[in-house]
Tab-separated table of C-alpha atoms in Angstrom:
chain	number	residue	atom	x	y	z
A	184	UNK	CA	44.144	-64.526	15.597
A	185	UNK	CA	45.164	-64.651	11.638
A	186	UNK	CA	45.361	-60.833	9.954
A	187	UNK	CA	46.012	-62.461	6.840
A	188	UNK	CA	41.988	-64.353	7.139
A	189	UNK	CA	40.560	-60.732	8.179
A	190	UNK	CA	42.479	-59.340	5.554
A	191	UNK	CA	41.046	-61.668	2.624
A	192	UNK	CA	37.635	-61.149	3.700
A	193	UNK	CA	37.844	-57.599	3.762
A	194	UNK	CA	39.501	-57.808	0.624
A	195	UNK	CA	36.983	-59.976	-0.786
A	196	UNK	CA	34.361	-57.030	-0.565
A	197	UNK	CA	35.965	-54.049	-1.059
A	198	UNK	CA	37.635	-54.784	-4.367
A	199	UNK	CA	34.045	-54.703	-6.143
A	200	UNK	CA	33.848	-50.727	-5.142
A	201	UNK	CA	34.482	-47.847	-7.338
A	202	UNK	CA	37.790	-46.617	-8.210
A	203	UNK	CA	36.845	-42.858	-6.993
A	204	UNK	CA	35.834	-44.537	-2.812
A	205	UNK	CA	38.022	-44.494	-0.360
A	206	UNK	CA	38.803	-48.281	0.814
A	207	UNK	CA	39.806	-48.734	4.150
A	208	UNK	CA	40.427	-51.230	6.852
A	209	UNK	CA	40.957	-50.397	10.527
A	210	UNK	CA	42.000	-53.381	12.868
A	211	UNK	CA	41.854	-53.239	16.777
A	212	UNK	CA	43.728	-55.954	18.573
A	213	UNK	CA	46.359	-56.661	21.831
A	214	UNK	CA	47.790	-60.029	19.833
A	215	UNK	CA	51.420	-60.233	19.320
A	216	UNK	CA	51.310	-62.260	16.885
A	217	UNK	CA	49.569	-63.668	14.275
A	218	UNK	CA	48.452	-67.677	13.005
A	219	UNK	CA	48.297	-67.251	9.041
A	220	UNK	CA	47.785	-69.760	6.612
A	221	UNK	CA	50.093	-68.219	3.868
A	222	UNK	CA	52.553	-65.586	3.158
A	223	UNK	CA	51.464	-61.869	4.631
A	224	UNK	CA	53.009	-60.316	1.894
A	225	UNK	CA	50.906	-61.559	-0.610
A	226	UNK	CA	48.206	-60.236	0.728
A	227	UNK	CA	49.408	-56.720	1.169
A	228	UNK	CA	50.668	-56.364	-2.240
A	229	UNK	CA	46.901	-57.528	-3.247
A	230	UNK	CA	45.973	-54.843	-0.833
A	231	UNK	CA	48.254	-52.390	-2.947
A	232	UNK	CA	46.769	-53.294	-5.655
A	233	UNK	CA	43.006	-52.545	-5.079
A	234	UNK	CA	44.610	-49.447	-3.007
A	235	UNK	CA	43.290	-50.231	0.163
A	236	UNK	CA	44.432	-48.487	3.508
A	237	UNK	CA	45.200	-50.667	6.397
A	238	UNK	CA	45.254	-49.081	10.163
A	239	UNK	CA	45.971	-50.793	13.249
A	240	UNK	CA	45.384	-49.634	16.935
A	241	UNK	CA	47.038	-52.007	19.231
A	242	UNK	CA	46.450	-52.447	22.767
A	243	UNK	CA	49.658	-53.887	24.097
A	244	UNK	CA	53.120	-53.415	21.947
A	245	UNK	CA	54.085	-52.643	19.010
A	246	UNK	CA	54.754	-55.882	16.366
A	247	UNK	CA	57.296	-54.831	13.296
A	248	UNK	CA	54.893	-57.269	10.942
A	249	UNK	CA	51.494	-55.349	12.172
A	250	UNK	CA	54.298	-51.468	11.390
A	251	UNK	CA	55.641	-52.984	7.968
A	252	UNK	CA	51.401	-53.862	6.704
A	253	UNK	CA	50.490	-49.904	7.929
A	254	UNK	CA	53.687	-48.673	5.741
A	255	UNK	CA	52.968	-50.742	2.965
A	256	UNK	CA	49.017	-49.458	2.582
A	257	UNK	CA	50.244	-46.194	3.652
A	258	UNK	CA	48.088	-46.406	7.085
A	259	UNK	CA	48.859	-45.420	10.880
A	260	UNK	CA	49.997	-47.701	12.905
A	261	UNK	CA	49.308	-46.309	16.905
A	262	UNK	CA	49.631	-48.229	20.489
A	263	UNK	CA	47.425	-46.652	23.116
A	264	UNK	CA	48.599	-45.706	26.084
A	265	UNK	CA	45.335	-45.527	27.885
A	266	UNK	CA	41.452	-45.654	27.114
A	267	UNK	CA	41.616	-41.423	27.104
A	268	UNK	CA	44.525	-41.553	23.914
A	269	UNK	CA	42.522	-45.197	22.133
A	270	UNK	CA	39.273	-42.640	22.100
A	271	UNK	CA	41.359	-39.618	20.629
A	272	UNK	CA	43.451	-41.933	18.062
A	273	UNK	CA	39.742	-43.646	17.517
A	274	UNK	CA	38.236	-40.548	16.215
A	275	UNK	CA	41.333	-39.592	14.849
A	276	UNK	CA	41.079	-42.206	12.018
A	277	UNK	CA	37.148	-42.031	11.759
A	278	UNK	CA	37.596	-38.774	9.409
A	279	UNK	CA	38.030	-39.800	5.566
A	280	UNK	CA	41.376	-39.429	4.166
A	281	UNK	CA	41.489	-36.395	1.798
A	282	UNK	CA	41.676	-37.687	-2.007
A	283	UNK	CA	43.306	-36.098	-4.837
A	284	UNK	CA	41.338	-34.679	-7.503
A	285	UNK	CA	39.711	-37.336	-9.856
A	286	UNK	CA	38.299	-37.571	-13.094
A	287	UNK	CA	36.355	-40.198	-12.173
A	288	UNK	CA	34.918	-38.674	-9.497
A	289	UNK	CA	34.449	-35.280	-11.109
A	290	UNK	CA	30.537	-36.539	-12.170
A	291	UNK	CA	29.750	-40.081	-10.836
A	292	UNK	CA	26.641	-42.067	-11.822
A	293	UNK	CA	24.528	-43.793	-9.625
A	294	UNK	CA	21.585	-46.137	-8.815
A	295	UNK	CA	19.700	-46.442	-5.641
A	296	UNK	CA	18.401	-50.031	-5.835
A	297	UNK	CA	15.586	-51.625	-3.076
A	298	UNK	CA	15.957	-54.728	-1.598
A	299	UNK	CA	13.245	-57.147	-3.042
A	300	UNK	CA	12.509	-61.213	-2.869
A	301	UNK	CA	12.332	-62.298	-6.140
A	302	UNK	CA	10.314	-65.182	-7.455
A	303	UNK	CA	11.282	-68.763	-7.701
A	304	UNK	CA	13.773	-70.037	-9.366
A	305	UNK	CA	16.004	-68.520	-7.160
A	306	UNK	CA	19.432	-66.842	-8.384
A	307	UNK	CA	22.783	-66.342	-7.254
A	308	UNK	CA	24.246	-62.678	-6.178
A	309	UNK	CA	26.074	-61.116	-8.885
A	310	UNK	CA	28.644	-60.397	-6.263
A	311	UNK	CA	29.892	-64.246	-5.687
A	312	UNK	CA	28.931	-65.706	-8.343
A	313	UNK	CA	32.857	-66.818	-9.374
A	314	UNK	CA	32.829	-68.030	-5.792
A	315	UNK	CA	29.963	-70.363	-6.251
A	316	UNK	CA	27.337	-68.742	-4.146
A	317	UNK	CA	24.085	-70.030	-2.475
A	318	UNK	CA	20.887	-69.293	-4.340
A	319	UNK	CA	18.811	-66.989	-3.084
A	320	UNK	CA	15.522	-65.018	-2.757
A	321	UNK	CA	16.475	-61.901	-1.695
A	322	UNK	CA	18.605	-59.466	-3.109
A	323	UNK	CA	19.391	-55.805	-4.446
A	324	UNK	CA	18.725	-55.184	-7.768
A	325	UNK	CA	20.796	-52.774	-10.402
A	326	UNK	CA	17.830	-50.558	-12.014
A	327	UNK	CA	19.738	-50.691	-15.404
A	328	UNK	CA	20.860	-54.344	-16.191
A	329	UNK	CA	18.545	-55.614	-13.311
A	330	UNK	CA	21.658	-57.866	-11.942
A	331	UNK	CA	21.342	-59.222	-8.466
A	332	UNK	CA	23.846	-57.994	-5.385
A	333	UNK	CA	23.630	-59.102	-1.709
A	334	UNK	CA	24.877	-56.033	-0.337
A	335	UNK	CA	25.305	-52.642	-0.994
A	336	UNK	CA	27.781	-49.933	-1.632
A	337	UNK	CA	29.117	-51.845	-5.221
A	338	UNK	CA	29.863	-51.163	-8.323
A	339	UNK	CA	27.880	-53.333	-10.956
A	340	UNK	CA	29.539	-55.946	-12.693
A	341	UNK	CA	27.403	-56.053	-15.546
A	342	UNK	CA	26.771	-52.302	-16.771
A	343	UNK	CA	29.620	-50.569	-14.429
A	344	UNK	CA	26.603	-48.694	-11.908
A	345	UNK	CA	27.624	-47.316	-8.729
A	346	UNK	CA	24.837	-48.831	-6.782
A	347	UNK	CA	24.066	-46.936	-3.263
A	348	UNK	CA	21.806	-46.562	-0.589
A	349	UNK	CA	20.374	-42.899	0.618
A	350	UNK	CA	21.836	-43.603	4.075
A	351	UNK	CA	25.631	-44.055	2.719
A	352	UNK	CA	25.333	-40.296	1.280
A	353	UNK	CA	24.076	-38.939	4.334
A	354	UNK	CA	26.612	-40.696	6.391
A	355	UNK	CA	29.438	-38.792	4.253
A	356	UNK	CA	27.372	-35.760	3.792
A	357	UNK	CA	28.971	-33.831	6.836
A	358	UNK	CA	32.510	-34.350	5.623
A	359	UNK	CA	31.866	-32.974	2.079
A	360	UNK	CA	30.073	-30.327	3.702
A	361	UNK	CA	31.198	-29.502	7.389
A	362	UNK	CA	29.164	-27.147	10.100
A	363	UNK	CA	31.434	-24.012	10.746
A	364	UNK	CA	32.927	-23.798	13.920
A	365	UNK	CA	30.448	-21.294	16.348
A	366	UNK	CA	32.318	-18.021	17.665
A	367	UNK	CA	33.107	-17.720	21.098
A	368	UNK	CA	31.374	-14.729	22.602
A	369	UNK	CA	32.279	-12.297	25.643
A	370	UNK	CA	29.405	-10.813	27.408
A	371	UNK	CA	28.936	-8.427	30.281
A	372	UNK	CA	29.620	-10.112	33.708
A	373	UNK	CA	26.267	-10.891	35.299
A	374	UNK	CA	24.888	-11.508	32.334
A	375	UNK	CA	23.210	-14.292	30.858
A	376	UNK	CA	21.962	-15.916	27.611
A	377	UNK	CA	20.101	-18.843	27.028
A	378	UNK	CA	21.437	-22.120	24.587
A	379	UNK	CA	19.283	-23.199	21.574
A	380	UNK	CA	20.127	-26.583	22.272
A	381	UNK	CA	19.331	-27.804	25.223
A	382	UNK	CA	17.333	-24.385	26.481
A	383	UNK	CA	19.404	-24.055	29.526
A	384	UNK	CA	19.882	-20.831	31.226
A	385	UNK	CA	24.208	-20.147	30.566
A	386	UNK	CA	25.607	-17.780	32.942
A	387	UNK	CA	28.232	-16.150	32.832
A	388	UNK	CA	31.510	-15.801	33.258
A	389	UNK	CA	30.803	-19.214	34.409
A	390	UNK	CA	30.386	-20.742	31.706
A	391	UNK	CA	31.181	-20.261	27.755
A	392	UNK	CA	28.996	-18.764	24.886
A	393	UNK	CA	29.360	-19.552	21.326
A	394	UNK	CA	27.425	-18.273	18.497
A	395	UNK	CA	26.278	-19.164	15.049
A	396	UNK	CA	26.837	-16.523	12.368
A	397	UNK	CA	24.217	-18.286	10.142
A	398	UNK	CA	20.769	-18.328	12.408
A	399	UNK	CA	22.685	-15.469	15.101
A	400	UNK	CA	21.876	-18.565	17.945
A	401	UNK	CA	23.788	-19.185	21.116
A	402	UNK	CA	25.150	-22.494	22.442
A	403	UNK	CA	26.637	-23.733	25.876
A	404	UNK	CA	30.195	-25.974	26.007
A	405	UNK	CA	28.018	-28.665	26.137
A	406	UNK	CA	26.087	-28.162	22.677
A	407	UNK	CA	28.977	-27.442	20.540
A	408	UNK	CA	31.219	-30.090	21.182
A	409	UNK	CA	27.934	-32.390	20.400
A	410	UNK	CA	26.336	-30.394	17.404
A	411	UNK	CA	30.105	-30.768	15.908
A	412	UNK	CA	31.103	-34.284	17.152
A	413	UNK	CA	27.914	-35.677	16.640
A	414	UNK	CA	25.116	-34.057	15.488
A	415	UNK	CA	26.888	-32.585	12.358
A	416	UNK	CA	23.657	-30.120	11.876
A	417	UNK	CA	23.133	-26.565	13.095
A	418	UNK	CA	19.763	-26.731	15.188
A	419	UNK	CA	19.518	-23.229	14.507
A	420	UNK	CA	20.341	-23.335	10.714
A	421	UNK	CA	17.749	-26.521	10.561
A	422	UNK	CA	14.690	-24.086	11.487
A	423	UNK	CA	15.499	-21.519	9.169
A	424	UNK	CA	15.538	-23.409	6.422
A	425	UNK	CA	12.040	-25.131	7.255
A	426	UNK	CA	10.803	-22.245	7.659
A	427	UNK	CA	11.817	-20.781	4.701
A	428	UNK	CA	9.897	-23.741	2.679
């Protein structure tokens, strides 16, 4: 495998977003070594640079070229031991990096462009169009300077527009905002309560109860791991506030 190649594609796209995102590159890989057409280190000071992160989870041993990139981009660099500790470092480096605070992020502007197929003549993407690109139909374009872009999160060229989709704010949504963690409960022995999740019966001691101090709900083991690992939303919370419109 060549890092270097992966690295100057990734490259290639992230250095058209914002100043304010947080740029990242994760690699997975068992290689010990790497086939590169020039010298790493060029690369990583481009990486600098644009102040991109570079992880690596490696499946075999550690390689002091694969440690010194991490350093350098201020990353992690991990080897797994087994497929329980490559889930936990996984997830581990899913969470955004906390940034410090911006100016330019104190108020950002942005436009939500659709894709659309355009008319002949056909035009090439804002995006690559130092690189020579192929013409094209379709294409995303900026509501303010109406420039063309094959792909979105970037940062327009032409009038300096964050353009976005909806579905890249919802994806980061839950780490702006997180769900509070639900309180572990104690009731009577013999008793029993039922889970808003999944509407199974949870007895107890048997079994844990946790509780929402928002909608006053109660949730099994099962339903709390997933509303906060996955689900992100209070099922609970979720009601009340449709019913409150």
């Amino acid at each position: 495998m060549s890092v270097q190649n992966s690295l100057e594609i990734a490259l290639s796209v992230m250095k058209m977003l914002p100043s304010h995102t947080s740029k990242e590159i994760l690699i997975i890989g068992s290689s010990l070594s790497s086939c590169d057409p020039g010298e790493i280190n060029t690369s990583i000071e481009m990486l600098k640079t644009h102040n991109i992160r570079v992880s690596m989870i490696h499946l075999a041993a550690e390689v002091r070229m694969f440690r010194h990139l991490c350093n350098e981009t201020k990353g992690k660099h991990n080897v797994i031991v087994d497929d329980v500790h490559f889930k936990h470092i996984l997830w581990s480096l899913v969470e955004p990096v906390p940034l410090p605070n911006s100016v330019d992020a104190s108020c950002v502007k942005m436009g939500f462009p659709q894709e659309l197929e355009q008319k002949p003549p056909f035009t090439t993407c804002s995006c690559h169009l130092a690189e020579g690109g192929k013409l094209n139909a379709k294409g995303f374009f900026c509501p303010q300077c109406n420039s063309k872009y094959c792909e979105l999160p970037v940062e327009c060229k032409c009038c300096g527009l964050i353009l976005v989709s909806s579905l890249h704010l919802a994806r980061s949504l839950h780490h702006l905002v997180p769900i509070k963690p639900f309180i572990k409960i104690e009731l009577e022995e013999g008793s029993s309560a039922y889970c808003y999740g999944c509407r199974k019966r949870i007895k107890v001691p048997a079994e844990n109860v946790y509780f929402c101090e928002s909608c006053k709900k109660h949730y099994c083991d099962g339903c709390d791991i997933y509303v906060h690992n996955t689900l992100h939303v209070c099922p609970g919370c979720a009601v009340k506030r449709d019913e409150k419109r």
